[in-house]
Short mmCIF file of C-alpha atoms in Angstrom, two decimals:
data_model
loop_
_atom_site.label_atom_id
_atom_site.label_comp_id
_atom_site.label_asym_id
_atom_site.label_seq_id
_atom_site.Cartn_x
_atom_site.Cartn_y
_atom_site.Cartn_z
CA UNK A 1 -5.34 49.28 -13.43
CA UNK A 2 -7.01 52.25 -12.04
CA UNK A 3 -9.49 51.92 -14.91
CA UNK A 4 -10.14 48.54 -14.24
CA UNK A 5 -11.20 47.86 -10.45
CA UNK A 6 -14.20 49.84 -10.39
CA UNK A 7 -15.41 47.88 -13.65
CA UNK A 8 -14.50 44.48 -12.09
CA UNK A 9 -16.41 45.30 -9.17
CA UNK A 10 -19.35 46.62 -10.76
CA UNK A 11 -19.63 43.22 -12.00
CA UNK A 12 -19.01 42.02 -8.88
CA UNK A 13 -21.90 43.61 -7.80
CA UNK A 14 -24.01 42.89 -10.77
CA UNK A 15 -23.39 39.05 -10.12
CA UNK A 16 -23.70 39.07 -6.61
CA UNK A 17 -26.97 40.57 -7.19
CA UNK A 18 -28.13 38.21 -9.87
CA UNK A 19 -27.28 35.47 -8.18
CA UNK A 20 -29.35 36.50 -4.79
CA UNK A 21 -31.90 37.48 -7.50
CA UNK A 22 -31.77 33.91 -8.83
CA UNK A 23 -31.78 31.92 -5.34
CA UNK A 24 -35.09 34.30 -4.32
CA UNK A 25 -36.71 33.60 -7.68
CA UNK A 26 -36.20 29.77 -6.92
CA UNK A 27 -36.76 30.04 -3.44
CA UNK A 28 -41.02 29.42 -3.62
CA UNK A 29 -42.26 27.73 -0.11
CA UNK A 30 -45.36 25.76 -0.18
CA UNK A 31 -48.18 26.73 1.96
CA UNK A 32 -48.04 24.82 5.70
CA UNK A 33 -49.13 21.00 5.51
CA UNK A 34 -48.42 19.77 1.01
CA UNK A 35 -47.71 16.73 1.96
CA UNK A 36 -50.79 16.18 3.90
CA UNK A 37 -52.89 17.78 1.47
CA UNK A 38 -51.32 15.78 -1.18
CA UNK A 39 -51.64 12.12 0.88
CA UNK A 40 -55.22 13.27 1.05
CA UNK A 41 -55.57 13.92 -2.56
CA UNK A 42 -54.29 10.42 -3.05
CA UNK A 43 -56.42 8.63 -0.66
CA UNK A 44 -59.32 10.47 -2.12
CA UNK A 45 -58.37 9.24 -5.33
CA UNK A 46 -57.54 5.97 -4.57
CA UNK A 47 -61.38 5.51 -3.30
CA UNK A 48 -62.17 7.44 -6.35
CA UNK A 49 -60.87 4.96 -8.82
CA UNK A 50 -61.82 1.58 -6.65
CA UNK A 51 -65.63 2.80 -6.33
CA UNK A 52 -65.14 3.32 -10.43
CA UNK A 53 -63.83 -0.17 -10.71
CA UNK A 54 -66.95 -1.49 -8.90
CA UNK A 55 -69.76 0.57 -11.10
CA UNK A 56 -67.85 -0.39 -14.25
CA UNK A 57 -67.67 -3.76 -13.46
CA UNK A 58 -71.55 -3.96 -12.01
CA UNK A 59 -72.54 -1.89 -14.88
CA UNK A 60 -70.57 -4.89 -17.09
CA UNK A 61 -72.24 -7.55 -15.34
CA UNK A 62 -76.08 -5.90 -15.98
CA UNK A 63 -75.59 -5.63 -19.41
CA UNK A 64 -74.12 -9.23 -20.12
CA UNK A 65 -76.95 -10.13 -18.02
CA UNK A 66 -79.52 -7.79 -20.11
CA UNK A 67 -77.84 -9.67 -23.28
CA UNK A 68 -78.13 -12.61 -22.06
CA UNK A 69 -82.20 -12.24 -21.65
CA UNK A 70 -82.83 -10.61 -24.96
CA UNK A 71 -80.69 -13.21 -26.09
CA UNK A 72 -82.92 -16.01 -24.51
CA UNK A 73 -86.12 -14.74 -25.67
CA UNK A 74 -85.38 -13.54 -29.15
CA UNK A 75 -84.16 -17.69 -29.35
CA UNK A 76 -87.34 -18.92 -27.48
CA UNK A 77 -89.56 -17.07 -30.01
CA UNK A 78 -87.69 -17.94 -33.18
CA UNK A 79 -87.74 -21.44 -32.08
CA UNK A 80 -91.80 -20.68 -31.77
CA UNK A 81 -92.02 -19.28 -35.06
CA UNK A 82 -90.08 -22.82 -36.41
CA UNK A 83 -92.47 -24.60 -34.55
CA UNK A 84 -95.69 -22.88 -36.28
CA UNK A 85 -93.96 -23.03 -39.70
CA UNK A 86 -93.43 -26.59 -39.52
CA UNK A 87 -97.00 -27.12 -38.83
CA UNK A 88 -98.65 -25.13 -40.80
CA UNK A 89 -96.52 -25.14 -44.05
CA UNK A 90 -96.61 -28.76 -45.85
CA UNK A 91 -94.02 -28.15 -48.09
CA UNK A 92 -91.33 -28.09 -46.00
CA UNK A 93 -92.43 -31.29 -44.58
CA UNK A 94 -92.77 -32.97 -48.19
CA UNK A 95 -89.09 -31.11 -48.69
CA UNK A 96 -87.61 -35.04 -49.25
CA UNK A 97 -90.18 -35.83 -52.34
CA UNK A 98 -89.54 -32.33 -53.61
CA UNK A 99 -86.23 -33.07 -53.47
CA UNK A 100 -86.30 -36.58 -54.90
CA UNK A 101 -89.30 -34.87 -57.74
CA UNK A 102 -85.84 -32.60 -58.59
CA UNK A 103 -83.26 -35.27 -58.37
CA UNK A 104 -85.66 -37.26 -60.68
CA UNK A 105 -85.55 -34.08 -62.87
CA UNK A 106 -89.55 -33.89 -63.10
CA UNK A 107 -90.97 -30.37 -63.33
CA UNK A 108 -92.45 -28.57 -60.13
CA UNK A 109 -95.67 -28.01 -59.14
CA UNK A 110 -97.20 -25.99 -56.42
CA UNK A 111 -98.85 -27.44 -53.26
CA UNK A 112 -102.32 -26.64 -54.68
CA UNK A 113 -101.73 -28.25 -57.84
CA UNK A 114 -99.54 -31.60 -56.11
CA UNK A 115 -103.07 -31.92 -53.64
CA UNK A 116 -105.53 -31.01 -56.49
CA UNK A 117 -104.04 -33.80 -58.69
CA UNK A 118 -104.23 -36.17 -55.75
CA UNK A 119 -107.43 -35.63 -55.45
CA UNK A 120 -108.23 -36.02 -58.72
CA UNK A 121 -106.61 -39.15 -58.69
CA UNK A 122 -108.53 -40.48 -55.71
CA UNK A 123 -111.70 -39.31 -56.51
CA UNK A 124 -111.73 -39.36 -60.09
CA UNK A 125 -113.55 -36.82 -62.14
CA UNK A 126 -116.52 -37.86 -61.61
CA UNK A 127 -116.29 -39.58 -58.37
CA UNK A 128 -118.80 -37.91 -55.78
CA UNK A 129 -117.86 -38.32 -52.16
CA UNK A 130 -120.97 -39.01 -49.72
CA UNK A 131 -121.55 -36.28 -47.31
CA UNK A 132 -122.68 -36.85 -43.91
CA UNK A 133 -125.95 -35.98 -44.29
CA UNK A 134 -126.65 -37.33 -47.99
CA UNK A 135 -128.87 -39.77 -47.94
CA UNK A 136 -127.32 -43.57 -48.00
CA UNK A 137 -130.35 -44.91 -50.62
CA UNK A 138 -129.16 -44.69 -54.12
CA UNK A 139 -130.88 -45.42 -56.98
CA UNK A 140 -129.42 -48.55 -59.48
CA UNK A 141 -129.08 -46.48 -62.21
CA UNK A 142 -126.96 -44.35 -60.35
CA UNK A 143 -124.91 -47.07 -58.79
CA UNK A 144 -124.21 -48.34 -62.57
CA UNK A 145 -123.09 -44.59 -63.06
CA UNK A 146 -120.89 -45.01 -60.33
CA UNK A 147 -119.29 -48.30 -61.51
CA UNK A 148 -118.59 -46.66 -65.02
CA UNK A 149 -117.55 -44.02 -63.34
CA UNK A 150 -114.91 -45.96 -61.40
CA UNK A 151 -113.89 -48.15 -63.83
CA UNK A 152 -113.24 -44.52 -66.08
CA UNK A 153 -111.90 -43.19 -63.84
CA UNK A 154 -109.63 -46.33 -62.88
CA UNK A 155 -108.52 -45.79 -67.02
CA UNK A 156 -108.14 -42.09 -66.21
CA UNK A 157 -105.82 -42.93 -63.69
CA UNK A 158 -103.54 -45.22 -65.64
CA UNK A 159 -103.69 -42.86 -68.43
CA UNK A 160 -102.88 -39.78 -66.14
CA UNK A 161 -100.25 -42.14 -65.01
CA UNK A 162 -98.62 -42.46 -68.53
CA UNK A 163 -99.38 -38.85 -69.30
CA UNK A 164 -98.67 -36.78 -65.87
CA UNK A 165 -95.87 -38.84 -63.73
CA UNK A 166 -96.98 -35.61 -61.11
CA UNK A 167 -99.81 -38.13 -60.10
CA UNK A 168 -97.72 -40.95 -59.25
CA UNK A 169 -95.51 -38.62 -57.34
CA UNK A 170 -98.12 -37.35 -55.20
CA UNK A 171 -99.88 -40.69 -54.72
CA UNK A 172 -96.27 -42.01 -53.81
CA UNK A 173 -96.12 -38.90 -51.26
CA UNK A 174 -98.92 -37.90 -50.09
CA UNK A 175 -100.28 -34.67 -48.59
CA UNK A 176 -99.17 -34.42 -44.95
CA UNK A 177 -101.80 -35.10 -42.01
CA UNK A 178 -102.11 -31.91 -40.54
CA UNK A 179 -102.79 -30.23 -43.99
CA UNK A 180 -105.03 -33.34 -44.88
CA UNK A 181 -107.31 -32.55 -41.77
CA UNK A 182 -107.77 -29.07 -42.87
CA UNK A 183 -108.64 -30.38 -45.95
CA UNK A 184 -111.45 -32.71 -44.38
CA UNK A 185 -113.11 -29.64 -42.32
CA UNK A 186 -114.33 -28.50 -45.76
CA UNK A 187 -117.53 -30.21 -46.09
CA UNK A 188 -117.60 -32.24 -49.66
CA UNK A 189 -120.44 -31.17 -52.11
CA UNK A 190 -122.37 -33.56 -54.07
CA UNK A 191 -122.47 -33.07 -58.13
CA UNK A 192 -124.51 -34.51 -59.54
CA UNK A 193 -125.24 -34.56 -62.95
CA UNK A 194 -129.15 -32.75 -63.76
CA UNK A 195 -131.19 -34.01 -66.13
CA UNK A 196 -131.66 -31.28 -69.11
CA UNK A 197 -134.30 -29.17 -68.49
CA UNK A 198 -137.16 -29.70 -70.66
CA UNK A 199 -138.21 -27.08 -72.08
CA UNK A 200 -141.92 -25.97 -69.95
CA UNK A 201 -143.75 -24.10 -72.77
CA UNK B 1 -58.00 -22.82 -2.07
CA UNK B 2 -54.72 -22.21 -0.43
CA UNK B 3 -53.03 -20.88 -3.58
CA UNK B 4 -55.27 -17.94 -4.30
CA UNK B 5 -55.32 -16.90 -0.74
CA UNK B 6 -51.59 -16.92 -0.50
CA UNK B 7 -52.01 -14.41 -4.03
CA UNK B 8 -54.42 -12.10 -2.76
CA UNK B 9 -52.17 -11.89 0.56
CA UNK B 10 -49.13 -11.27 -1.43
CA UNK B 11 -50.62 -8.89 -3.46
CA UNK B 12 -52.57 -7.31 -0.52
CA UNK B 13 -48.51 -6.78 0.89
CA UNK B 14 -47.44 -5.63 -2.56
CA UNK B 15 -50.14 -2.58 -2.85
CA UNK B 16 -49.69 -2.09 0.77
CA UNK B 17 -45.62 -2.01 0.41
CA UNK B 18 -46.63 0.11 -2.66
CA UNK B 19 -48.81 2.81 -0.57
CA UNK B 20 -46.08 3.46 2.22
CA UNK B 21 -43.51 3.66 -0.76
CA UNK B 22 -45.54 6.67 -2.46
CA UNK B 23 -46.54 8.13 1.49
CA UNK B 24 -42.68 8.34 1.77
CA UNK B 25 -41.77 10.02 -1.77
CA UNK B 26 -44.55 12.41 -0.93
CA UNK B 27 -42.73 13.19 2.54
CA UNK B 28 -39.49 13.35 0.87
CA UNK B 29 -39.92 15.03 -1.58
CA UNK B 30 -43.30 16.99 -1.95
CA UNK B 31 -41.37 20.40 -1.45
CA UNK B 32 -38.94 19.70 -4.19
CA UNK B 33 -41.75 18.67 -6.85
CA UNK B 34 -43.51 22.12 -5.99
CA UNK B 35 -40.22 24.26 -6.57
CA UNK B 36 -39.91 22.46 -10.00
CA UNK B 37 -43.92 23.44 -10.54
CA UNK B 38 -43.11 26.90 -9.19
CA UNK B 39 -40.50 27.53 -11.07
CA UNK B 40 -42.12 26.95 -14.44
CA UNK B 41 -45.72 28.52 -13.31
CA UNK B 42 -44.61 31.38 -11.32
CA UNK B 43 -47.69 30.87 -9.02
CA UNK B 44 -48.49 29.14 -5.84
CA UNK B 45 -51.86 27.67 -5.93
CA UNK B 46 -51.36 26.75 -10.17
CA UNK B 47 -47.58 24.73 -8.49
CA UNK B 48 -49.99 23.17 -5.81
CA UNK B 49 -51.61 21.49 -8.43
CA UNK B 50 -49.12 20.51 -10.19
CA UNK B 51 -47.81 18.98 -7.17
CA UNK B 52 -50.73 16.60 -6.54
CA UNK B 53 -51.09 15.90 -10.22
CA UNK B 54 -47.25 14.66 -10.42
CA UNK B 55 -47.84 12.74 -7.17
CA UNK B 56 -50.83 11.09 -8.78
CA UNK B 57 -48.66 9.66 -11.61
CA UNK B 58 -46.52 8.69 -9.43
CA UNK B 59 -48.94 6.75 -7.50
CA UNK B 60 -50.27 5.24 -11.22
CA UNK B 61 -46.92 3.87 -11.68
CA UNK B 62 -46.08 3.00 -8.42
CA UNK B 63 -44.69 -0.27 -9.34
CA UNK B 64 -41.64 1.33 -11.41
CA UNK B 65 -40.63 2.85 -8.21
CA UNK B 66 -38.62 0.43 -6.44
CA UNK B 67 -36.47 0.46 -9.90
CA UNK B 68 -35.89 3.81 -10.44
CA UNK B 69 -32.19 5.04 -9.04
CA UNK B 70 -33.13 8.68 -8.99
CA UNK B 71 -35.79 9.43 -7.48
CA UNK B 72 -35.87 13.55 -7.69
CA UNK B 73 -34.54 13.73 -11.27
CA UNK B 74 -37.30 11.32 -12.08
CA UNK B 75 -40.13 13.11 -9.58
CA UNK B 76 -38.70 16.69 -11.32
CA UNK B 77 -39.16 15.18 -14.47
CA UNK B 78 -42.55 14.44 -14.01
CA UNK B 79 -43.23 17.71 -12.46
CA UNK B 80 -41.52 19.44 -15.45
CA UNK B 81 -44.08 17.98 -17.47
CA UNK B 82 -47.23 18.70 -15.86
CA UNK B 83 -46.08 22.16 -15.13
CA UNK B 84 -45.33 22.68 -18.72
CA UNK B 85 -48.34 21.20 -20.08
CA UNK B 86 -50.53 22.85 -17.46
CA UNK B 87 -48.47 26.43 -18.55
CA UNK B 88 -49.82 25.51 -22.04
CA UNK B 89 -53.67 24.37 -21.30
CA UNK B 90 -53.92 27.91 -18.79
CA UNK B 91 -51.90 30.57 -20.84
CA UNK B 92 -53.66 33.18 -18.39
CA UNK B 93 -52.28 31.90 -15.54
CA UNK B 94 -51.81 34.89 -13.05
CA UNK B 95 -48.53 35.38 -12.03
CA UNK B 96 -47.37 36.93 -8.23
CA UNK B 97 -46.82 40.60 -9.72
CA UNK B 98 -50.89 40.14 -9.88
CA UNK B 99 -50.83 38.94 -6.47
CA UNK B 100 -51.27 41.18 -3.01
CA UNK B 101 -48.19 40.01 -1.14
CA UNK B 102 -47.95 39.83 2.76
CA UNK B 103 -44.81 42.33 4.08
CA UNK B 104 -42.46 39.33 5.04
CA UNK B 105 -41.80 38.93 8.68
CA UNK B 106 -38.72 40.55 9.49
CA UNK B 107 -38.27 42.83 6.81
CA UNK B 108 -38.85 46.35 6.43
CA UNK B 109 -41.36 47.58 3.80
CA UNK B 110 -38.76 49.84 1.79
CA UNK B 111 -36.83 46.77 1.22
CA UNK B 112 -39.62 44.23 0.72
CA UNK B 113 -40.70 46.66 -2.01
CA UNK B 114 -37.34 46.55 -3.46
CA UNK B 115 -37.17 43.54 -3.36
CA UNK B 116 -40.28 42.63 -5.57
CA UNK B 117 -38.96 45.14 -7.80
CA UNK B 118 -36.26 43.07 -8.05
CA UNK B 119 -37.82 39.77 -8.40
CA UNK B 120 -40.35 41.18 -11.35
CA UNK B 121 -37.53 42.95 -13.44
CA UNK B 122 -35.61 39.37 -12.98
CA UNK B 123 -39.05 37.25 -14.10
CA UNK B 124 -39.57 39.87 -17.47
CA UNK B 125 -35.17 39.62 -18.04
CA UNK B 126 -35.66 35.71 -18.06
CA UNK B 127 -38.83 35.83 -19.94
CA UNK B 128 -36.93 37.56 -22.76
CA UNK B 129 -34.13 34.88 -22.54
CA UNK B 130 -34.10 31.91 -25.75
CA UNK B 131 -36.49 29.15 -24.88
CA UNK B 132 -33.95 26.83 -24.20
CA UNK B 133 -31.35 29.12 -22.03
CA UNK B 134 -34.96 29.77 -20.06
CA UNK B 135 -35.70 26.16 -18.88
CA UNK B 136 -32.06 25.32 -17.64
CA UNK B 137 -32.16 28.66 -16.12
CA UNK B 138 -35.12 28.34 -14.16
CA UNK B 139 -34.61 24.74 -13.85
CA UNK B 140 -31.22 25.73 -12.21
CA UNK B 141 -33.22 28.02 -9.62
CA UNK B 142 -34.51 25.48 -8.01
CA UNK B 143 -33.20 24.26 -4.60
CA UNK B 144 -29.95 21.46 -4.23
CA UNK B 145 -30.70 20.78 -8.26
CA UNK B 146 -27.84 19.65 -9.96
CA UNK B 147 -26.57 20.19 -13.49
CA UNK B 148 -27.09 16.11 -13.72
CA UNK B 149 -30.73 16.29 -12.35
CA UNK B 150 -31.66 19.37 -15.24
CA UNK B 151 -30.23 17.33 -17.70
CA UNK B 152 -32.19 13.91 -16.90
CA UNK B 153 -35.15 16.51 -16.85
CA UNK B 154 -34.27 18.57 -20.25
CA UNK B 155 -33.39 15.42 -21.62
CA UNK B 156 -29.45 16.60 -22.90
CA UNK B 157 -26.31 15.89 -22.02
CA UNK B 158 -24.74 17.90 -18.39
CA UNK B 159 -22.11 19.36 -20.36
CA UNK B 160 -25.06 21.35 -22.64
CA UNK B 161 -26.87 22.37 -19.69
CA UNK B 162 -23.12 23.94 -17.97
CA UNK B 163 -22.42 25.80 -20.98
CA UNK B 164 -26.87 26.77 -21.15
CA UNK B 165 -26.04 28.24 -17.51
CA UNK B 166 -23.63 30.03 -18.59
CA UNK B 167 -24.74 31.71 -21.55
CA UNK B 168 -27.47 32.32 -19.93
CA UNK B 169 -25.89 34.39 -17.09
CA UNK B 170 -23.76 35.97 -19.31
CA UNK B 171 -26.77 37.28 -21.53
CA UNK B 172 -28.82 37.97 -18.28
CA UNK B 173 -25.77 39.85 -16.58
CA UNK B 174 -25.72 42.51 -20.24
CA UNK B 175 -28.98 43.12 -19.74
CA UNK B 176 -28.75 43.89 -16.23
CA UNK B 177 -25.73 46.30 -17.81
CA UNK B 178 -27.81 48.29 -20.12
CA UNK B 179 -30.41 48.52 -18.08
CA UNK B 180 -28.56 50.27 -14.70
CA UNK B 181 -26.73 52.66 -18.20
CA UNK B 182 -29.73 53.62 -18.94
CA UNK B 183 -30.96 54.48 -15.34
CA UNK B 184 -27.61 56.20 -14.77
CA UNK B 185 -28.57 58.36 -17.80
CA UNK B 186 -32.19 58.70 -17.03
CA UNK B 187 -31.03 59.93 -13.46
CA UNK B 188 -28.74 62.77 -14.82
CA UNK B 189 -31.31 64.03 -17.02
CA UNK B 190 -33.34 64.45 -14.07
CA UNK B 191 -30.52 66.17 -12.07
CA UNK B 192 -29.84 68.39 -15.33
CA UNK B 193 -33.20 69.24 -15.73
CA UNK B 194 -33.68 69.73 -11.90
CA UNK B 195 -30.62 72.33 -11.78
CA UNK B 196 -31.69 73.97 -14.99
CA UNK B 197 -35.00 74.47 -13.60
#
């Protein structure tokens, strides 16, 4: 027994010393005023994350807006761009013959060729148009060219009609306007045929 | 145009309901929150911190708030966290042993000293302790915590964090042991070598 008490209250003492040990080791005060310092912190925050709300949603709103513009002009110029194509390239005017010419299953010919053979088929191949400055007096002979050359060129035609259906098709559709004007600014050439050169010496 | 006016005046009610609900938490209990910081940082400006951090999540999910039954094993909880992941982002945190500490009013300056002594062999005794004997140990430092409270926090059952405690007291208490048997010993080598001298 003897042997006992002092070891029972040595470890009386040790736990009594612990546990003040303990309770000082928890025992942390804050500095004066946490909870105003912390309602502050808050507040501050609070602002913090409302003014954020209002940049991010202005900053939203700018670049909608910004899309919106680039939007608006990228569409104002393509529509432009359709507008000049539509003028200025025939063949997507003449798309419905093409597309009949392929439904018809006839072979394809460029623009150049479609106008050329027009042309041809107008003029003939010998036909000469008058220019505005030729002079309007002809001479007989020549007029009797010109009615052989019609009337060839009128057997031309319906031979170029059984030969190259492309003719009728183009006669059938003809050239657009626009492209037809640019055709007239090009000022038509008289051909005539020479007389052989006699030989001087 | 009376229905959205009667929304924004709810809601206007509801945030403002909201804000004196987190002023009064933060009265309540702002102490508590930075003895859970404390006693998982060790130091007071780092459990400050911590303090307004947890009471910043709290205001985030303010609306939980009126549900929650517990409000300090939830608030510790929170604290807990931060503390711990704040304890892992700062390693170097400086603890109060690198501290100059004011003489505390009242006390004499042999037993402050002894004191501190105290207080740092305790910290480097419960430093040494298992990771999980640690946490309910310190958790259990903390002021009017209950064994129910440390296990909402530690996420275990009460009866694991009793028998934590006391394993933990138990280990804490032997080294306490060997440590005043080898001071004993230390001191009569002295005395011998004092006498022989």
């Amino acid at each position: 027994m003897n042997h006992e008490e002092p070891k029972d209250a040595a470890e009386h003492l040790d736990e009594r010393w612990m546990d003040e040990a303990l309770e000082r080791f928890g025992a942390a005060e804050p500095r004066a005023g946490l909870e105003t310092r912390i309602l502050a912190n808050l507040e501050a925050h609070a602002a913090q994350r409302q003014r954020r709300c209002i940049y991010t949603f202005a900053g939203a709103a700018a670049v909608v807006l910004f899309g919106v513009m680039i939007a608006n002009v990228l569409s104002s110029k393509r529509s432009a761009s359709m507008n000049e194509a539509t003028r200025t390239l025939p063949a997507e005017v003449n798309s419905s013959s093409r597309g009949h010419k392929v439904a018809v299953g006839l072979p394809e010919t460029s623009v150049h060729e479609r106008h050329a053979i027009a042309h041809k088929n107008v003029t003939g191949n010998r036909m000469v148009l008058a220019a505005d400055g030729v002079k309007q007096e002809q001479s007989h002979a020549d007029k009797q060219l010109f009615a052989q050359g019609q009337s060839s060129s009128q057997n031309d035609l319906t031979q170029a009609s059984e030969q190259e259906p492309e003719s009728v098709i183009a006669q059938e559709h003809p050239a657009p306007e626009i492209y037809v004007s640019d055709l007239k600014t090009i000022q038509p050439i008289e051909v005539r045929e020479l007389a052989p050169v006699k030989n001087i010496n | 145009m009376y229905l959205p006016e009667q929304v924004i005046l709810s809601r206007t009610i509801a945030a403002h309901s909201q804000a004196e609900q987190v002023e009064a938490v933060v009265r309540q209990h702002a102490r508590f929150v930075y003895q859970v910081a404390y006693a998982v940082l060790r130091h007071p400006q780092e459990a400050e911190e911590a303090a307004q951090e947890t009471f910043i999540r709290v205001w985030k999910h303010a609306k939980e708030l009126a549900g929650i039954l517990n409000q300090r094993a939830w608030l510790a909880r929170i604290a807990w966290r931060v503390a711990c992941d704040r304890r892992r982002k700062y390693p170097a945190i400086a603890t109060n042993e690198d501290l100059p500490e004011l003489p505390a009013v009242g006390i004499g300056a042999e037993e402050s000293a002894i004191r501190n002594q105290q207080l740092a062999l305790l910290e480097r005794m419960i430093a040494t302790l298992p990771r999980e004997l640690r946490e309910t140990l310190t958790l259990s430092t903390v002021e009017e915590m209950t064994s129910v409270e440390i296990a909402e926090v530690l996420d275990i059952p009460g009866s694991s964090v009793r028998v934590r405690l006391l394993r933990a007291r138990q280990l804490l208490r032997e080294k306490v042991q060997v440590l005043m048997e080898r001071k004993k010993k230390d001191g009569t080598k002295r005395f011998n070598a004092g006498v022989e001298t």
